[in-house]
Short mmCIF file of C-alpha atoms in Angstrom, two decimals:
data_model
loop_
_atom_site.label_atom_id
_atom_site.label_comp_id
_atom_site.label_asym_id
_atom_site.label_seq_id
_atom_site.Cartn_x
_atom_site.Cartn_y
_atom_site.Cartn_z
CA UNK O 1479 -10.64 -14.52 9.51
CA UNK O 1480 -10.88 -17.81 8.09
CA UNK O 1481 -7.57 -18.75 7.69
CA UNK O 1482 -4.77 -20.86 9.08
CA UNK O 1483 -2.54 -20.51 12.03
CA UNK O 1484 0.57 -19.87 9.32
CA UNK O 1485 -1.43 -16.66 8.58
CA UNK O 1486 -1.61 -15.29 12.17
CA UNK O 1487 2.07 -16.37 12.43
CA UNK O 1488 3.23 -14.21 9.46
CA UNK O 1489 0.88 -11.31 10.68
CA UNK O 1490 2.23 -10.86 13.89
CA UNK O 1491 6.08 -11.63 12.63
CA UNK O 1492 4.86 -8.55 10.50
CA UNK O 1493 3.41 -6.32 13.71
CA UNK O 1494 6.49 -7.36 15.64
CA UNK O 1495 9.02 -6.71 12.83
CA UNK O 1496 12.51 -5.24 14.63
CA UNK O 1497 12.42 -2.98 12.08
CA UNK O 1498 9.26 -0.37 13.79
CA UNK O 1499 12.12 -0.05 16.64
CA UNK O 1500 14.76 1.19 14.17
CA UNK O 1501 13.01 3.78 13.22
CA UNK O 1502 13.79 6.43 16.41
CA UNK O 1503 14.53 9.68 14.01
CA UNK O 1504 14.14 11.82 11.21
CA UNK O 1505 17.00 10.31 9.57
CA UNK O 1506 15.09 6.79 9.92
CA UNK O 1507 11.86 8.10 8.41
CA UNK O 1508 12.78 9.60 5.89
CA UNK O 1509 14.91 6.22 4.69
CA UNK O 1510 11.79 4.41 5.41
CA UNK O 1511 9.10 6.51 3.28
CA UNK O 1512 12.05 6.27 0.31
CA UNK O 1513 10.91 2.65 -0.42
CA UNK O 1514 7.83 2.71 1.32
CA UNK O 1515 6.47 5.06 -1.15
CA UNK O 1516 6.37 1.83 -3.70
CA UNK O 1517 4.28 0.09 -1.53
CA UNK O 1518 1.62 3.03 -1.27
CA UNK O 1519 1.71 3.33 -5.04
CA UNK O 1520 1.36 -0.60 -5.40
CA UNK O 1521 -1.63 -0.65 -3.12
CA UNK O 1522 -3.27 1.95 -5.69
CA UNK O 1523 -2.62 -0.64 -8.83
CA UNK O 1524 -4.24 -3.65 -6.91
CA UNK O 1525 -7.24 -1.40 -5.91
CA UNK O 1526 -8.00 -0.04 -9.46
CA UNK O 1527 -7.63 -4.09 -10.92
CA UNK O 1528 -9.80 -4.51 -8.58
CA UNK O 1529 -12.08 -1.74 -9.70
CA UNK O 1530 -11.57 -3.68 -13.08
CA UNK O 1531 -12.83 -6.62 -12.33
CA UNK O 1532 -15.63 -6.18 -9.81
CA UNK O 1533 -17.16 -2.80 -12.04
CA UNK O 1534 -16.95 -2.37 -16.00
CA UNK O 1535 -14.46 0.28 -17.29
CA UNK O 1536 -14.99 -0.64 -21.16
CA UNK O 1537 -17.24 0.74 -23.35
CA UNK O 1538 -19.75 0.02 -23.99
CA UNK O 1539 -20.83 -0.44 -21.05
CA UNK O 1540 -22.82 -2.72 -19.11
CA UNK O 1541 -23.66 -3.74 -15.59
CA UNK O 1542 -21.24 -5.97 -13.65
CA UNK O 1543 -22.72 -8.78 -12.08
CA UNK O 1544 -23.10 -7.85 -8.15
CA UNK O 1545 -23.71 -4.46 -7.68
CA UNK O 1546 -23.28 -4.41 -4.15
CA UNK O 1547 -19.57 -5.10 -4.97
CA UNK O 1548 -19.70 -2.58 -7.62
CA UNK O 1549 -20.78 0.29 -4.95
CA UNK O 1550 -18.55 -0.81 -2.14
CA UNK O 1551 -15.20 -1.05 -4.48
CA UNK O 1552 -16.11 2.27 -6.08
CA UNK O 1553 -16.25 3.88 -2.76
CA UNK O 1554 -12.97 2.66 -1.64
CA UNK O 1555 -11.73 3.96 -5.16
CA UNK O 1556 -13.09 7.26 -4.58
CA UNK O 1557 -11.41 7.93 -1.52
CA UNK O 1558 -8.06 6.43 -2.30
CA UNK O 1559 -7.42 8.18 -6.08
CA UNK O 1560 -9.55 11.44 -5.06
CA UNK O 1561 -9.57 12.45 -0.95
CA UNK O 1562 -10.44 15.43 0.11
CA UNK O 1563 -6.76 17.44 0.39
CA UNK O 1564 -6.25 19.13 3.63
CA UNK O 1565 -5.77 22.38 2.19
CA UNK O 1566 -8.30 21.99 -0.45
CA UNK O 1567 -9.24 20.36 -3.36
CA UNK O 1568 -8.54 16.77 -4.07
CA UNK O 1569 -5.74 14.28 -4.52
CA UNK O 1570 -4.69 10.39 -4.24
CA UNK O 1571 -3.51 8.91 -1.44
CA UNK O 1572 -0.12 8.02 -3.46
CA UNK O 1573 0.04 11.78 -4.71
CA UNK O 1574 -0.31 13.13 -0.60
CA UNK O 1575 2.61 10.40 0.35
CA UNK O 1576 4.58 12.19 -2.17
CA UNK O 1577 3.95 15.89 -0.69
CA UNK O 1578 4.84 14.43 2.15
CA UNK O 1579 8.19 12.96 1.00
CA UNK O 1580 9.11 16.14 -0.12
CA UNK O 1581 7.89 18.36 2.76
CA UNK O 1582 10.36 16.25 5.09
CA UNK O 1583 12.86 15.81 2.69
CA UNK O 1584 12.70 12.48 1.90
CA UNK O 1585 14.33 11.62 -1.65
CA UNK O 1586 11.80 10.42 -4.03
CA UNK O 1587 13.86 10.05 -7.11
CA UNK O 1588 13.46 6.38 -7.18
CA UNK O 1589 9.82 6.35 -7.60
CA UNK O 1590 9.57 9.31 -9.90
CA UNK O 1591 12.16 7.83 -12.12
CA UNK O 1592 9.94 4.23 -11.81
CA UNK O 1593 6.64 6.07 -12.36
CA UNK O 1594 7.97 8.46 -15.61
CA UNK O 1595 9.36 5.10 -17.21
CA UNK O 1596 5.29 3.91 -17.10
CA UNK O 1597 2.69 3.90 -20.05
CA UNK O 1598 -0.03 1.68 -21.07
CA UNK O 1599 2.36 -0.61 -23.18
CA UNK O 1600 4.90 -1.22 -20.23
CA UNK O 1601 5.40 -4.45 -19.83
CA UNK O 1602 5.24 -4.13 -16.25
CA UNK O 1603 7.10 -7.10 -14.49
CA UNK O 1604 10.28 -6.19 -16.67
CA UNK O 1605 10.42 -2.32 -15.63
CA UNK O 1606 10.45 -3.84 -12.34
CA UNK O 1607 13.11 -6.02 -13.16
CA UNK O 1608 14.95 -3.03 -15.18
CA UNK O 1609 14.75 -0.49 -12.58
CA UNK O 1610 17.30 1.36 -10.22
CA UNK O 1611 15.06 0.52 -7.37
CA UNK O 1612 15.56 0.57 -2.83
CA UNK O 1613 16.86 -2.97 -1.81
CA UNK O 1614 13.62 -5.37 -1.89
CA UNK O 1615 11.47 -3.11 -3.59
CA UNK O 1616 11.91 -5.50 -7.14
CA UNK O 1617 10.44 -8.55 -5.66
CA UNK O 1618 7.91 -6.75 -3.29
CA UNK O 1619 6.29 -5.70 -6.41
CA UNK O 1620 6.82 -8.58 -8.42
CA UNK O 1621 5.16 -10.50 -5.82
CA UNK O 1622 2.15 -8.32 -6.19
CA UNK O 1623 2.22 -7.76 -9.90
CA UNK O 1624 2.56 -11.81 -10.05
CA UNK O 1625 -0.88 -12.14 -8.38
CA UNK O 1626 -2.39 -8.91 -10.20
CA UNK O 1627 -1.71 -10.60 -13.83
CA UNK O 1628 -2.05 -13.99 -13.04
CA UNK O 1629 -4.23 -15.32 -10.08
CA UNK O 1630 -8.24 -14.90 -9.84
CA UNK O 1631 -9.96 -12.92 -8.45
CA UNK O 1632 -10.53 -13.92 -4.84
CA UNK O 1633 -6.49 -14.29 -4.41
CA UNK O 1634 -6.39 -9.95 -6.14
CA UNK O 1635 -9.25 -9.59 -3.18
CA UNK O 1636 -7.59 -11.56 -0.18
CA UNK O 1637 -3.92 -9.86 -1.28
CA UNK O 1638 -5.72 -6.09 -1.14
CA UNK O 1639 -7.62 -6.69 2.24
CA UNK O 1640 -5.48 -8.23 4.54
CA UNK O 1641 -2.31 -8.04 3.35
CA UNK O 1642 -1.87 -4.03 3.23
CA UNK O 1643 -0.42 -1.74 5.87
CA UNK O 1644 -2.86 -1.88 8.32
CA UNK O 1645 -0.73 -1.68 11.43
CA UNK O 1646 1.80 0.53 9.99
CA UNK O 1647 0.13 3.95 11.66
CA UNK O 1648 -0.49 2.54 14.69
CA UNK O 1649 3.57 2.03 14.66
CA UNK O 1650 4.29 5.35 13.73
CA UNK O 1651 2.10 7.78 14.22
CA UNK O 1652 3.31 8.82 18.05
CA UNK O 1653 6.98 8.91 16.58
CA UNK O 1654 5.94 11.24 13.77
CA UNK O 1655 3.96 13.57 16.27
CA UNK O 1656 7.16 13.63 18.02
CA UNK O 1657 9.30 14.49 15.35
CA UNK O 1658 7.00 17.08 14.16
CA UNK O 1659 7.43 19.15 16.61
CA UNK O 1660 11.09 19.10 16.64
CA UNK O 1661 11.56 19.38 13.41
CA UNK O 1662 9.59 22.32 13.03
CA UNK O 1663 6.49 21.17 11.49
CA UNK O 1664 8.86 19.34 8.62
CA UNK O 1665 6.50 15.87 8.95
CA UNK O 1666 3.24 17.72 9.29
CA UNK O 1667 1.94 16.15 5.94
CA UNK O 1668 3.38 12.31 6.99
CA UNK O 1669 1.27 12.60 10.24
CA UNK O 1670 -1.49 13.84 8.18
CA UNK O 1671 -1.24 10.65 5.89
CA UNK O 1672 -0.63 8.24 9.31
CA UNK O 1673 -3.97 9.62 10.32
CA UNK O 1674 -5.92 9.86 6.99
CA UNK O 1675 -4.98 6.16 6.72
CA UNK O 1676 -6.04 5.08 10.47
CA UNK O 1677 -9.20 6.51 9.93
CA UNK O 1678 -10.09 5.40 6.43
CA UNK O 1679 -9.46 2.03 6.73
CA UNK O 1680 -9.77 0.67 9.97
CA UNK O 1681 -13.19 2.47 10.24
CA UNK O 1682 -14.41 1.34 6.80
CA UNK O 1683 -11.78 0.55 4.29
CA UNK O 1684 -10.53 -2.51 5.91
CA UNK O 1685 -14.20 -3.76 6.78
CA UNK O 1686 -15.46 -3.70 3.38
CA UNK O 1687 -12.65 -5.31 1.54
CA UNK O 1688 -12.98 -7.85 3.65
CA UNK O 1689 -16.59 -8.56 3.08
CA UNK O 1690 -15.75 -8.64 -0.50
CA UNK O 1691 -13.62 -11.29 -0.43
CA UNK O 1692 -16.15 -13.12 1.72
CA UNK O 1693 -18.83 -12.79 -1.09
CA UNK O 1694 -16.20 -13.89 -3.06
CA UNK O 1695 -14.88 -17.28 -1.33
CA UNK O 1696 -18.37 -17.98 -0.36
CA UNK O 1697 -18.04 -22.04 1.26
CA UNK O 1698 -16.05 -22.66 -1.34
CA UNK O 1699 -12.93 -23.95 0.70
CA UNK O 1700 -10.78 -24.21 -2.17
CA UNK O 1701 -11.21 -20.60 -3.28
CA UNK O 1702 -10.28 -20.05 0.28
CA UNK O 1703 -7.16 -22.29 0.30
CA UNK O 1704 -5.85 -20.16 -2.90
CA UNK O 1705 -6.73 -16.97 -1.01
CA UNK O 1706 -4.40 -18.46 1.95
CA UNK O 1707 -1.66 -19.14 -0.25
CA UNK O 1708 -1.88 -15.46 -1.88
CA UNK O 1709 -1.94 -13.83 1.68
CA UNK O 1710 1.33 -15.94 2.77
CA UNK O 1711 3.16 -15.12 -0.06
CA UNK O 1712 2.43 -11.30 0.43
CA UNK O 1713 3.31 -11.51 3.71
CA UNK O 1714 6.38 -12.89 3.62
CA UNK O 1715 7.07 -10.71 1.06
CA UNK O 1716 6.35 -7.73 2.82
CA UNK O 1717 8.45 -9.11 5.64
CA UNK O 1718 11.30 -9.47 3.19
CA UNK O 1719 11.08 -5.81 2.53
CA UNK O 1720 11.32 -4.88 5.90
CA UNK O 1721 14.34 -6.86 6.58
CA UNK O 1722 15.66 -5.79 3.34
CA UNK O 1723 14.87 -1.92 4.84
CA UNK O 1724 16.92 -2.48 8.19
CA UNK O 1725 19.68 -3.97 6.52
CA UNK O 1726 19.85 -0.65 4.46
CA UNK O 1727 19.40 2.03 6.96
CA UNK O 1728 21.90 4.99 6.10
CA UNK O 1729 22.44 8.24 6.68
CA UNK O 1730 20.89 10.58 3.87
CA UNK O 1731 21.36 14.31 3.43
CA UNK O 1732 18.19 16.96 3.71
CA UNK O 1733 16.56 17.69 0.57
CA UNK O 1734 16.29 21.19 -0.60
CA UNK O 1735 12.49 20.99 -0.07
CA UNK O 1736 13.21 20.60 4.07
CA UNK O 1737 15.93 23.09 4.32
CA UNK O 1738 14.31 26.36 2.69
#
């Protein structure tokens, strides 16, 4: 990618983060997934300002100006708000991470509590602020909401497509297929999502948002320069929740919906 050696620095600090190590057990996960769950439901608010921008959502309606963006944005969109469920039917990505908290008994209080608080008047940087939220989940998302309300829309573009989870699976997933299967089947759903998310994005997810943004920046080396800044800034901040994760690490009790 066309960016700086800062960038690659922060990425791999990211990859490399002590914290992947930490997480050896069930006990780990499921303190991971508690905040990690804001980060799946933050990717779902850049991709539908993104939708926003790149498609028209008013009425009435006309056509946006490049419709190749339209279709490739709206396909992301559909898969993300409305997969295909495993055992039928459909459901967000954010809604499946949530099944899965509960299914391994992972305490999603603080997002439920965050999300009820929401409406379309919400002023959303100060329910951030407000909230009873996991250590370094407030500036995580005020990082992102920051960028989301105020930057254009190259900087929305070059924060959604390389600044996401990408490597996050490829960290877990053989942990969670171990755990699976000595929990009982208790992180089924998690592996599920590790998978889901693997396939999705590095096979076409993660492709086309990057072509976006390349439409976007064009040769236009200072649209590129603001993209750079955006992706540091999300980086570090992601890195900042990570640390802010290990620091945390506790012991937390089963949830009722992993005993029964």
């Amino acid at each position: 990618m066309p960016f700086s050696n800062k960038v690659d620095q922060l990425r791999e600090k990211l990859a490399t983060h002590p914290l992947y190590d930490a997480v050896q057990d069930a006990v780990a996960v499921r303190q991971f997934m508690r905040a990690h769950v804001f980060c799946v439901w933050d990717f779902q608010s850049i991709l539908k300002t993104l939708q926003g921008e790149l498609t028209t959502v008013t009425v009435p309606w006309l056509p946006s100006h490049d419709p190749e963006a339209r279709r490739l944005i709206n396909e992301i969109v559909l898969e993300e708000e409305s997969d295909i469920h495993p055992d039928g039917g459909y459901i967000s990505h954010y809604e499946y991470y949530l099944e899965a908290m509960h299914e391994c008994g992972a305490d999603t209080r603080p997002i439920e509590q965050f999300i009820g608080g929401l409406d379309k008047n919400t002023d959303i940087l100060t329910h951030i602020y407000l909230a009873d939220l996991p250590n370094g989940v407030a500036q995580f998302l005020h990082t992102t909401f920051d960028v989301l309300l105020n930057k254009p829309l190259h900087c929305k573009l070059a924060l959604f497509a390389y600044s996401r989870e990408d490597m996050i699976p490829d960290m877990f997933v053989h942990l969670v297929e171990s755990l699976n299967k000595s929990a009982g089947g208790h992180f089924q759903k998690f592996l599920y999502y590790l998978n889901r998310h693997i396939e999705v994005d590095g096979e076409r997810h993660g492709p086309i948002s990057q072509a976006l943004l390349a439409r976007e920046c064009g040769d236009d080396q200072i649209k590129w320069q603001q993209a750079e800044q955006t992706l540091i800034g999300a980086f570090e901040a992601r890195i900042a929740l990570w640390d802010s994760i290990l620091a945390d690490f506790k012991p937390q009790p089963l949830s009722h919906e992993a005993k029964s």
